[in-house]
Amino acid sequence: MLKLMKYEFRKQAFSKLIIAVTLAAMLVLYAVMLIRGNADSAGITIGFIGMAMFIAVIFVAFECLSTYSKDLKTKQSYMLFMLPKSPRSILLSKILASAVQVIAILAVFTVVMFICTAAFVARFDDIVAFINDLLDILFNAKLSDIINIRIVLRGIILTFTLWLFLVTLALFVTTLANTVMNGSKFMTLVSVIAYFVFSIIIDKIESAIAYCLLGDTVGGGLYLLVCTVFYFIVDIALFFATSWLIDKRLSV
Amino acid sequence: MLKCENLRKTYLNKTAVDDISVTIEKGKIYALLGPNGSGKTTFMKMAAGLVKPTGGEILYKDAPIGIVSKSEVAYMSTEPYFYSFMTVGGVGKYYGEFFGDFDMDLFKSLLAEMELDAEEKVTHLSSGMAAKLKVAVTIARKAKLYLLDEPLNGIDLIARGHIIKAVLRAASEDSTIVISSHLVDELEAIVDSVIFIKNGRSVIAGDAEKIREQRGKSIVELYKEVYS
């Protein structure tokens, strides 16, 4: 699994280089703004870094799909499907590699933005007061006064489950299209249409189930729970369906 | 070792393999013969697990093609297929990481024999050098079944001798080699058995010497007769 993931990282290395170079350029610009004492521009640059983080996460989250599509369309597919590895482990390595990269991007950008904010405060405000306030929050305030852990956890789990749904649905639809329409010039178009059709159908099913269980209630903890469990089950089903297609039907 | 019954593969608008029924036995060298589009590559890819049959059956050691067969079957495609970011040495490292039967020392000696630089990027190789790399990395596996699709394509005359020598080195009582090629005269001297594929069907299959005796012709002459 780890070896498969290693080569997934390697296949997607170029985009990380682009992200790194872009971030480096923004940091250089930020450093210049700080040195020149231009607080407004420095603040705007931090905002741009935040936007870049958002774009990078979206891109990386779905890059596994473009890599998989390329795996299926080119002869480089032989390098993957000749291996004595089960379709499940191949798929799982792709999903895990994507998840690890998303987390890494989030972590790196978060640290960078924290450092940039601290530098901003040090340059244009009272850094000692900032540190004292931070220490006060960390050691004296209860965490529950600042954030509701349960809501945050629910949000993270639901976000992850929904992201997983988008990825596993795309992997399924891509595999299905390649299985049924291998070599057809309409394959990509049909994949995209099928993706939206399946998304809508699954969403309708989820709404129907939520209505059966909870009535007209929309939102709230219980609704989120139903939503999370439903999409988690769909994720598992799509994963195994894709594995089956690769094992029994897909030709490269 | 490999058994096919009424094997069939159809795509949207084409039948690549119509009806292939052959048994490939252990310890022999087979020539898989046929013109372009006859179904040789599709057949090999089905045996390698890259293509799924539409009909019929293909079994490796009496079991469906899967993880076990992929760990013992070494397939060499006629097209280039290595990841573009790899170096020559990196290809060997990849094979070594995923195939338990890969012999790194043999791979390195084959690279030296074929004058390939391990640091060279695969995208910088000429078609002939890329072909040599494919042969080297495939033969460096101590596989039970080798499927070599046009291994002599793009190889110069002198290098062909090296390739054939390397292929013969891989042959043993425990391994089987299936080679597809248009260069029938180069193969005739080394193969034990032949399989003629025409329009996706196996038309002649059997021991090369017996076929020569029965038909009173060399394999090259028979090839011209079957496909003319």
Short mmCIF file of C-alpha atoms in Angstrom, two decimals:
data_model
loop_
_atom_site.label_atom_id
_atom_site.label_comp_id
_atom_site.label_asym_id
_atom_site.label_seq_id
_atom_site.Cartn_x
_atom_site.Cartn_y
_atom_site.Cartn_z
CA MET A 1 0.00 0.00 0.00
CA LEU A 2 2.72 2.45 0.99
CA LYS A 3 4.71 1.65 -2.16
CA LEU A 4 1.65 2.28 -4.31
CA MET A 5 1.07 5.57 -2.48
CA LYS A 6 4.72 6.54 -3.01
CA TYR A 7 4.28 6.30 -6.76
CA GLU A 8 0.96 8.17 -6.60
CA PHE A 9 2.81 11.02 -4.86
CA ARG A 10 5.49 10.86 -7.54
CA LYS A 11 2.93 11.00 -10.35
CA GLN A 12 1.41 14.11 -8.80
CA ALA A 13 4.70 15.78 -7.84
CA PHE A 14 4.67 18.44 -10.54
CA SER A 15 1.57 20.15 -9.19
CA LYS A 16 3.14 20.30 -5.71
CA LEU A 17 6.13 22.02 -7.27
CA ILE A 18 3.81 24.63 -8.83
CA ILE A 19 2.08 25.16 -5.47
CA ALA A 20 5.44 25.46 -3.68
CA VAL A 21 6.77 27.96 -6.21
CA THR A 22 3.56 30.01 -6.02
CA LEU A 23 3.66 30.03 -2.22
CA ALA A 24 7.35 31.00 -2.26
CA ALA A 25 6.62 33.89 -4.62
CA MET A 26 3.80 35.10 -2.35
CA LEU A 27 6.06 34.88 0.69
CA VAL A 28 8.76 36.90 -1.07
CA LEU A 29 6.13 39.53 -1.92
CA TYR A 30 4.88 39.50 1.67
CA ALA A 31 8.43 39.89 3.01
CA VAL A 32 8.95 42.90 0.72
CA MET A 33 5.68 44.48 1.95
CA LEU A 34 6.72 43.92 5.56
CA ILE A 35 10.16 45.43 5.05
CA ARG A 36 8.70 48.44 3.24
CA GLY A 37 6.18 48.88 6.05
CA ASN A 38 3.17 48.59 3.76
CA ALA A 39 0.59 47.16 6.19
CA ASP A 40 -2.38 47.19 3.79
CA SER A 41 -0.54 45.33 1.04
CA ALA A 42 0.95 42.90 3.55
CA GLY A 43 -2.52 42.18 4.91
CA ILE A 44 -3.91 41.68 1.40
CA THR A 45 -1.04 39.27 0.66
CA ILE A 46 -2.01 37.18 3.69
CA GLY A 47 -5.52 37.11 2.23
CA PHE A 48 -4.15 35.93 -1.12
CA ILE A 49 -2.19 33.19 0.65
CA GLY A 50 -5.45 32.07 2.25
CA MET A 51 -7.14 32.04 -1.18
CA ALA A 52 -4.20 30.12 -2.64
CA MET A 53 -4.60 27.55 0.14
CA PHE A 54 -8.26 27.10 -0.76
CA ILE A 55 -7.49 26.70 -4.48
CA ALA A 56 -4.56 24.33 -3.79
CA VAL A 57 -6.69 22.13 -1.53
CA ILE A 58 -9.49 21.91 -4.12
CA PHE A 59 -7.01 21.08 -6.86
CA VAL A 60 -5.07 18.50 -4.86
CA ALA A 61 -8.28 16.93 -3.54
CA PHE A 62 -9.31 16.07 -7.08
CA GLU A 63 -5.94 15.61 -8.75
CA CYS A 64 -6.13 11.89 -8.00
CA LEU A 65 -9.05 11.78 -10.45
CA SER A 66 -7.13 13.32 -13.32
CA THR A 67 -4.19 11.02 -12.54
CA TYR A 68 -6.51 8.01 -12.51
CA SER A 69 -8.10 9.09 -15.78
CA LYS A 70 -4.63 9.38 -17.30
CA ASP A 71 -3.76 5.97 -15.86
CA LEU A 72 -6.71 4.46 -17.75
CA LYS A 73 -6.26 6.32 -21.04
CA THR A 74 -2.52 5.83 -21.62
CA LYS A 75 -0.29 2.77 -21.86
CA GLN A 76 1.19 3.82 -18.50
CA SER A 77 -1.85 1.99 -17.14
CA TYR A 78 0.13 -1.22 -17.62
CA MET A 79 2.53 -0.12 -14.86
CA LEU A 80 -0.37 -0.17 -12.40
CA PHE A 81 -2.62 -2.97 -13.60
CA MET A 82 0.15 -5.48 -14.30
CA LEU A 83 1.08 -5.44 -10.63
CA PRO A 84 0.11 -8.37 -8.40
CA LYS A 85 -2.10 -6.03 -6.35
CA SER A 86 -5.83 -6.22 -5.75
CA PRO A 87 -8.05 -3.50 -7.28
CA ARG A 88 -9.05 -2.54 -3.73
CA SER A 89 -5.48 -1.80 -2.71
CA ILE A 90 -4.86 0.15 -5.92
CA LEU A 91 -7.99 2.28 -5.34
CA LEU A 92 -7.32 2.72 -1.64
CA SER A 93 -3.76 3.86 -2.32
CA LYS A 94 -5.10 6.56 -4.65
CA ILE A 95 -7.69 7.79 -2.14
CA LEU A 96 -5.24 7.75 0.77
CA ALA A 97 -2.55 9.51 -1.28
CA SER A 98 -5.04 12.23 -2.13
CA ALA A 99 -6.16 12.56 1.52
CA VAL A 100 -2.56 12.77 2.78
CA GLN A 101 -1.74 15.48 0.25
CA VAL A 102 -4.82 17.51 1.20
CA ILE A 103 -3.92 17.32 4.89
CA ALA A 104 -0.30 18.22 4.12
CA ILE A 105 -1.33 21.26 2.05
CA LEU A 106 -3.69 22.42 4.81
CA ALA A 107 -1.00 21.95 7.45
CA VAL A 108 1.71 23.77 5.50
CA PHE A 109 -0.50 26.71 4.56
CA THR A 110 -1.88 26.96 8.11
CA VAL A 111 1.64 27.14 9.55
CA VAL A 112 2.68 29.66 6.90
CA MET A 113 -0.34 31.87 7.60
CA PHE A 114 0.28 31.66 11.34
CA ILE A 115 3.89 32.73 10.85
CA CYS A 116 2.85 35.51 8.47
CA THR A 117 0.26 36.76 10.99
CA ALA A 118 2.81 36.71 13.82
CA ALA A 119 5.28 38.57 11.61
CA PHE A 120 2.57 41.11 10.74
CA VAL A 121 1.81 41.69 14.41
CA ALA A 122 5.51 41.95 15.20
CA ARG A 123 6.00 44.51 12.42
CA PHE A 124 2.92 46.65 12.81
CA ASP A 125 1.58 45.95 16.30
CA ASP A 126 2.63 44.95 19.80
CA ILE A 127 4.15 41.44 19.54
CA VAL A 128 4.59 41.14 23.30
CA ALA A 129 0.91 41.86 23.90
CA PHE A 130 0.01 39.40 21.13
CA ILE A 131 2.07 36.63 22.72
CA ASN A 132 0.66 37.38 26.18
CA ASP A 133 -2.92 37.20 24.82
CA LEU A 134 -2.11 33.94 23.06
CA LEU A 135 -0.61 32.39 26.20
CA ASP A 136 -3.58 33.57 28.23
CA ILE A 137 -5.96 31.84 25.83
CA LEU A 138 -3.90 28.66 25.73
CA PHE A 139 -3.43 28.25 29.48
CA ASN A 140 -6.35 30.00 31.14
CA ALA A 141 -9.36 29.80 28.87
CA LYS A 142 -11.34 26.61 28.56
CA LEU A 143 -11.25 25.22 25.08
CA SER A 144 -15.02 24.84 25.18
CA ASP A 145 -15.32 28.61 25.64
CA ILE A 146 -13.61 29.14 22.33
CA ILE A 147 -14.89 26.34 20.16
CA ASN A 148 -17.55 23.67 20.42
CA ILE A 149 -15.54 20.51 19.89
CA ARG A 150 -18.56 18.38 19.03
CA ILE A 151 -19.73 20.68 16.28
CA VAL A 152 -16.20 20.96 14.89
CA LEU A 153 -15.76 17.18 14.90
CA ARG A 154 -19.12 16.62 13.24
CA GLY A 155 -18.22 19.21 10.64
CA ILE A 156 -14.84 17.60 9.93
CA ILE A 157 -16.34 14.11 9.66
CA LEU A 158 -19.15 15.28 7.39
CA THR A 159 -16.74 17.29 5.21
CA PHE A 160 -14.45 14.28 4.87
CA THR A 161 -17.38 11.96 4.09
CA LEU A 162 -18.70 14.33 1.42
CA TRP A 163 -15.23 14.76 -0.08
CA LEU A 164 -14.87 10.97 -0.13
CA PHE A 165 -18.25 10.73 -1.85
CA LEU A 166 -17.19 13.14 -4.59
CA VAL A 167 -13.93 11.23 -5.13
CA THR A 168 -15.36 7.69 -5.02
CA LEU A 169 -18.24 8.68 -7.31
CA ALA A 170 -15.79 10.16 -9.81
CA LEU A 171 -13.58 7.05 -9.63
CA PHE A 172 -16.65 4.86 -10.17
CA VAL A 173 -17.98 6.88 -13.10
CA THR A 174 -14.53 7.08 -14.75
CA THR A 175 -14.07 3.32 -14.41
CA LEU A 176 -17.58 2.61 -15.69
CA ALA A 177 -17.12 4.86 -18.72
CA ASN A 178 -13.76 3.27 -19.55
CA THR A 179 -15.28 -0.17 -19.17
CA VAL A 180 -18.32 0.46 -21.37
CA MET A 181 -16.97 2.99 -23.85
CA ASN A 182 -13.26 2.22 -24.05
CA GLY A 183 -11.77 4.16 -26.95
CA SER A 184 -14.90 6.17 -27.70
CA LYS A 185 -14.36 9.91 -28.25
CA PHE A 186 -17.50 10.66 -26.19
CA MET A 187 -16.19 8.86 -23.11
CA THR A 188 -15.22 12.00 -21.18
CA LEU A 189 -18.47 13.79 -21.97
CA VAL A 190 -20.52 10.75 -20.93
CA SER A 191 -18.46 10.47 -17.71
CA VAL A 192 -19.22 14.08 -16.77
CA ILE A 193 -22.94 13.73 -17.51
CA ALA A 194 -23.10 10.41 -15.63
CA TYR A 195 -21.34 12.03 -12.66
CA PHE A 196 -23.99 14.70 -12.30
CA VAL A 197 -26.85 12.28 -12.91
CA PHE A 198 -25.58 9.89 -10.22
CA SER A 199 -24.97 12.81 -7.81
CA ILE A 200 -28.53 14.04 -8.21
CA ILE A 201 -30.04 10.56 -7.84
CA ILE A 202 -28.01 9.83 -4.70
CA ASP A 203 -28.90 13.21 -3.25
CA LYS A 204 -32.60 12.52 -3.83
CA ILE A 205 -32.28 9.13 -2.14
CA GLU A 206 -30.57 10.77 0.83
CA SER A 207 -33.33 13.38 1.10
CA ALA A 208 -36.01 10.67 0.94
CA ILE A 209 -34.32 8.62 3.67
CA ALA A 210 -33.85 11.68 5.88
CA TYR A 211 -37.53 12.56 5.40
CA CYS A 212 -38.63 9.01 6.30
CA LEU A 213 -36.52 9.05 9.44
CA LEU A 214 -36.86 12.65 10.60
CA GLY A 215 -39.87 14.09 8.84
CA ASP A 216 -39.60 17.73 7.78
CA THR A 217 -36.63 18.42 10.05
CA VAL A 218 -33.75 19.95 8.12
CA GLY A 219 -30.45 20.76 9.81
CA GLY A 220 -29.61 19.96 13.40
CA GLY A 221 -27.37 17.30 14.89
CA LEU A 222 -29.59 14.32 14.02
CA TYR A 223 -29.95 15.36 10.38
CA LEU A 224 -26.17 15.74 10.09
CA LEU A 225 -25.76 12.28 11.58
CA VAL A 226 -28.19 10.73 9.07
CA CYS A 227 -26.43 12.56 6.24
CA THR A 228 -22.99 11.44 7.39
CA VAL A 229 -23.98 7.79 7.83
CA PHE A 230 -25.81 7.71 4.48
CA TYR A 231 -22.90 9.13 2.51
CA PHE A 232 -20.43 6.91 4.36
CA ILE A 233 -22.40 3.84 3.28
CA VAL A 234 -22.57 5.17 -0.29
CA ASP A 235 -18.80 5.77 -0.22
CA ILE A 236 -18.18 2.14 0.77
CA ALA A 237 -20.62 0.87 -1.86
CA LEU A 238 -19.00 2.97 -4.61
CA PHE A 239 -15.54 1.84 -3.54
CA PHE A 240 -16.44 -1.84 -3.77
CA ALA A 241 -18.40 -1.34 -6.99
CA THR A 242 -15.36 0.34 -8.59
CA SER A 243 -13.08 -2.45 -7.35
CA TRP A 244 -15.40 -5.03 -8.88
CA LEU A 245 -15.44 -3.22 -12.22
CA ILE A 246 -11.63 -3.03 -12.28
CA ASP A 247 -11.32 -6.71 -11.35
CA LYS A 248 -13.97 -8.17 -13.68
CA ARG A 249 -14.69 -5.75 -16.50
CA LEU A 250 -12.04 -3.06 -17.02
CA SER A 251 -9.62 -3.48 -19.92
CA VAL A 252 -6.66 -1.14 -20.41
CA MET B 1 0.09 -23.72 -17.46
CA LEU B 2 -2.15 -21.42 -19.47
CA LYS B 3 -5.39 -22.76 -20.87
CA CYS B 4 -7.90 -20.94 -23.09
CA GLU B 5 -11.26 -22.21 -24.23
CA ASN B 6 -13.28 -20.31 -26.85
CA LEU B 7 -11.69 -17.08 -25.74
CA ARG B 8 -13.37 -14.00 -27.11
CA LYS B 9 -12.91 -10.25 -26.83
CA THR B 10 -15.13 -7.68 -28.49
CA TYR B 11 -14.94 -3.91 -28.24
CA LEU B 12 -17.63 -1.39 -29.22
CA ASN B 13 -17.21 -1.80 -32.94
CA LYS B 14 -14.63 -4.55 -33.31
CA THR B 15 -13.95 -8.20 -32.47
CA ALA B 16 -10.28 -8.46 -31.54
CA VAL B 17 -10.31 -12.12 -30.50
CA ASP B 18 -13.04 -14.34 -31.88
CA ASP B 19 -12.30 -17.89 -30.76
CA ILE B 20 -8.93 -18.89 -29.35
CA SER B 21 -8.58 -22.32 -27.78
CA VAL B 22 -4.99 -23.19 -26.90
CA THR B 23 -3.08 -24.84 -24.11
CA ILE B 24 0.37 -23.50 -23.27
CA GLU B 25 2.58 -25.98 -21.51
CA LYS B 26 5.39 -25.54 -19.08
CA GLY B 27 9.02 -25.42 -20.19
CA LYS B 28 8.51 -24.52 -23.86
CA ILE B 29 9.11 -21.57 -26.13
CA TYR B 30 6.10 -20.62 -28.21
CA ALA B 31 5.94 -18.40 -31.28
CA LEU B 32 2.65 -16.53 -31.52
CA LEU B 33 2.32 -15.64 -35.16
CA GLY B 34 -0.06 -13.49 -37.15
CA PRO B 35 -0.26 -10.21 -39.05
CA ASN B 36 -1.15 -6.83 -37.50
CA GLY B 37 -4.65 -6.86 -36.06
CA SER B 38 -4.92 -10.65 -35.88
CA GLY B 39 -5.46 -10.67 -32.09
CA LYS B 40 -1.99 -11.58 -30.77
CA THR B 41 -1.63 -8.52 -28.52
CA THR B 42 -5.18 -8.78 -27.19
CA PHE B 43 -4.61 -12.45 -26.39
CA MET B 44 -1.39 -11.67 -24.53
CA LYS B 45 -3.03 -8.81 -22.63
CA MET B 46 -5.82 -11.16 -21.54
CA ALA B 47 -3.23 -13.61 -20.23
CA ALA B 48 -1.49 -10.71 -18.42
CA GLY B 49 -4.78 -9.58 -16.85
CA LEU B 50 -4.84 -6.21 -18.60
CA VAL B 51 -7.85 -7.06 -20.77
CA LYS B 52 -10.94 -8.91 -19.56
CA PRO B 53 -12.46 -11.48 -21.95
CA THR B 54 -15.96 -10.94 -23.28
CA GLY B 55 -16.52 -14.66 -23.59
CA GLY B 56 -14.84 -17.99 -23.09
CA GLU B 57 -12.33 -18.78 -20.42
CA ILE B 58 -8.65 -18.24 -19.74
CA LEU B 59 -7.01 -19.96 -16.80
CA TYR B 60 -3.54 -19.83 -15.37
CA LYS B 61 -2.69 -23.03 -13.47
CA ASP B 62 -6.42 -23.83 -13.46
CA ALA B 63 -7.34 -20.57 -11.75
CA PRO B 64 -8.73 -17.30 -13.17
CA ILE B 65 -6.25 -14.56 -14.06
CA GLY B 66 -5.60 -12.48 -10.96
CA ILE B 67 -3.03 -11.57 -8.32
CA VAL B 68 -1.34 -14.99 -8.34
CA SER B 69 -1.00 -15.09 -12.12
CA LYS B 70 0.29 -11.50 -12.20
CA SER B 71 2.98 -12.42 -9.70
CA GLU B 72 4.20 -15.22 -11.98
CA VAL B 73 3.51 -13.87 -15.47
CA ALA B 74 5.87 -11.29 -16.97
CA TYR B 75 4.32 -9.33 -19.80
CA MET B 76 6.22 -7.08 -22.17
CA SER B 77 4.07 -4.79 -24.25
CA THR B 78 4.98 -3.70 -27.74
CA GLU B 79 4.25 -0.06 -26.85
CA PRO B 80 6.29 2.04 -24.42
CA TYR B 81 4.58 2.09 -21.02
CA PHE B 82 6.98 3.26 -18.33
CA TYR B 83 6.09 6.29 -16.24
CA SER B 84 7.58 9.36 -17.92
CA PHE B 85 9.25 10.57 -14.72
CA MET B 86 11.34 7.40 -14.42
CA THR B 87 14.97 6.75 -15.20
CA VAL B 88 16.24 3.44 -16.58
CA GLY B 89 17.38 2.46 -13.08
CA GLY B 90 14.10 3.69 -11.63
CA VAL B 91 12.18 1.23 -13.82
CA GLY B 92 14.23 -1.62 -12.34
CA LYS B 93 13.63 -0.27 -8.83
CA TYR B 94 9.87 -0.17 -9.50
CA TYR B 95 9.84 -3.76 -10.71
CA GLY B 96 12.00 -4.81 -7.75
CA GLU B 97 9.54 -3.23 -5.32
CA PHE B 98 6.44 -4.92 -6.69
CA PHE B 99 7.56 -8.23 -8.17
CA GLY B 100 9.07 -10.72 -5.77
CA ASP B 101 10.74 -12.62 -8.61
CA PHE B 102 12.68 -9.62 -9.92
CA ASP B 103 16.46 -10.14 -10.00
CA MET B 104 18.19 -6.75 -9.67
CA ASP B 105 21.65 -8.19 -10.36
CA LEU B 106 20.43 -9.79 -13.58
CA PHE B 107 18.75 -6.50 -14.53
CA LYS B 108 21.99 -4.57 -14.02
CA SER B 109 23.97 -7.07 -16.06
CA LEU B 110 21.38 -6.89 -18.86
CA LEU B 111 21.60 -3.10 -18.80
CA ALA B 112 25.37 -3.34 -19.19
CA GLU B 113 25.01 -5.86 -22.00
CA MET B 114 22.55 -3.63 -23.84
CA GLU B 115 24.59 -0.50 -23.14
CA LEU B 116 21.84 1.28 -21.25
CA ASP B 117 22.67 4.01 -18.73
CA ALA B 118 20.76 3.61 -15.46
CA GLU B 119 20.67 7.41 -14.96
CA GLU B 120 19.08 8.11 -18.33
CA LYS B 121 15.46 9.26 -18.29
CA VAL B 122 13.14 6.90 -20.15
CA THR B 123 11.74 9.82 -22.15
CA HIS B 124 15.22 10.47 -23.55
CA LEU B 125 15.69 6.94 -24.88
CA SER B 126 15.51 6.21 -28.59
CA SER B 127 12.88 3.68 -29.66
CA GLY B 128 15.53 0.98 -29.93
CA MET B 129 16.93 1.69 -26.47
CA ALA B 130 13.42 1.78 -25.00
CA ALA B 131 12.74 -1.60 -26.59
CA LYS B 132 15.93 -2.99 -25.03
CA LEU B 133 14.90 -1.66 -21.63
CA LYS B 134 11.53 -3.36 -21.89
CA VAL B 135 13.21 -6.67 -22.67
CA ALA B 136 15.78 -6.24 -19.88
CA VAL B 137 13.24 -5.45 -17.17
CA THR B 138 10.94 -8.29 -18.27
CA ILE B 139 13.63 -10.95 -18.57
CA ALA B 140 15.11 -9.87 -15.21
CA ARG B 141 12.00 -11.35 -13.61
CA LYS B 142 12.31 -15.04 -12.78
CA ALA B 143 8.76 -15.54 -14.01
CA LYS B 144 6.98 -18.80 -14.76
CA LEU B 145 5.46 -17.41 -17.95
CA TYR B 146 6.95 -14.71 -20.16
CA LEU B 147 4.71 -12.99 -22.70
CA LEU B 148 6.88 -10.96 -25.06
CA ASP B 149 4.93 -8.92 -27.59
CA GLU B 150 7.17 -8.08 -30.54
CA PRO B 151 10.41 -8.02 -28.50
CA LEU B 152 12.54 -7.56 -31.64
CA ASN B 153 10.64 -4.50 -32.90
CA GLY B 154 12.87 -1.50 -33.34
CA ILE B 155 15.98 -3.47 -32.40
CA ASP B 156 19.00 -3.35 -34.72
CA LEU B 157 20.36 -6.55 -36.19
CA ILE B 158 23.26 -6.94 -33.77
CA ALA B 159 21.20 -6.15 -30.71
CA ARG B 160 18.62 -8.74 -31.80
CA GLY B 161 21.25 -11.37 -31.12
CA HIS B 162 21.62 -10.06 -27.55
CA ILE B 163 17.85 -10.08 -27.09
CA ILE B 164 17.44 -13.61 -28.36
CA LYS B 165 20.34 -14.72 -26.15
CA ALA B 166 18.68 -13.06 -23.13
CA VAL B 167 15.35 -14.69 -23.96
CA LEU B 168 16.96 -18.12 -24.26
CA ARG B 169 18.66 -17.53 -20.92
CA ALA B 170 15.21 -17.11 -19.35
CA ALA B 171 14.00 -20.38 -20.84
CA SER B 172 14.08 -23.36 -18.53
CA GLU B 173 12.09 -26.43 -17.59
CA ASP B 174 10.18 -24.33 -15.07
CA SER B 175 9.39 -21.38 -17.29
CA THR B 176 7.47 -20.85 -20.50
CA ILE B 177 8.05 -18.16 -23.07
CA VAL B 178 5.50 -16.90 -25.60
CA ILE B 179 6.93 -14.57 -28.22
CA SER B 180 4.92 -12.76 -30.84
CA SER B 181 6.79 -11.41 -33.81
CA HIS B 182 6.65 -10.74 -37.52
CA LEU B 183 10.29 -11.84 -37.77
CA VAL B 184 9.36 -15.49 -38.19
CA ASP B 185 12.71 -16.50 -39.65
CA GLU B 186 14.53 -15.21 -36.54
CA LEU B 187 12.23 -17.19 -34.28
CA GLU B 188 12.01 -20.41 -36.23
CA ALA B 189 15.37 -21.65 -34.96
CA ILE B 190 14.55 -21.20 -31.27
CA VAL B 191 10.88 -22.07 -30.77
CA ASP B 192 9.43 -25.39 -29.67
CA SER B 193 5.81 -24.72 -30.56
CA VAL B 194 3.85 -22.34 -32.76
CA ILE B 195 0.40 -20.78 -32.63
CA PHE B 196 -0.97 -19.14 -35.77
CA ILE B 197 -3.66 -16.50 -35.14
CA LYS B 198 -5.82 -15.29 -38.01
CA ASN B 199 -8.78 -12.91 -37.68
CA GLY B 200 -8.86 -13.49 -33.93
CA ARG B 201 -8.89 -17.28 -34.17
CA SER B 202 -6.20 -19.87 -33.56
CA VAL B 203 -5.90 -21.67 -36.90
CA ILE B 204 -2.82 -23.83 -36.31
CA ALA B 205 -1.22 -24.72 -32.98
CA GLY B 206 1.27 -27.38 -32.01
CA ASP B 207 4.81 -28.62 -31.89
CA ALA B 208 6.94 -26.78 -34.46
CA GLU B 209 8.89 -29.85 -35.58
CA LYS B 210 5.75 -31.97 -35.98
CA ILE B 211 4.05 -29.23 -37.98
CA ARG B 212 7.09 -28.96 -40.25
CA GLU B 213 7.06 -32.75 -40.83
CA GLN B 214 3.30 -32.97 -41.37
CA ARG B 215 3.12 -30.02 -43.74
CA GLY B 216 6.49 -30.53 -45.37
CA LYS B 217 7.21 -26.83 -45.00
CA SER B 218 9.23 -24.53 -42.77
CA ILE B 219 7.38 -22.26 -40.39
CA VAL B 220 8.28 -19.27 -42.57
CA GLU B 221 6.76 -20.94 -45.65
CA LEU B 222 3.69 -21.94 -43.68
CA TYR B 223 3.35 -18.34 -42.43
CA LYS B 224 3.32 -17.05 -46.00
CA GLU B 225 0.76 -19.68 -46.99
CA VAL B 226 -1.60 -19.02 -44.07
CA TYR B 227 -1.55 -15.23 -44.37
CA SER B 228 -1.23 -14.68 -48.10
#
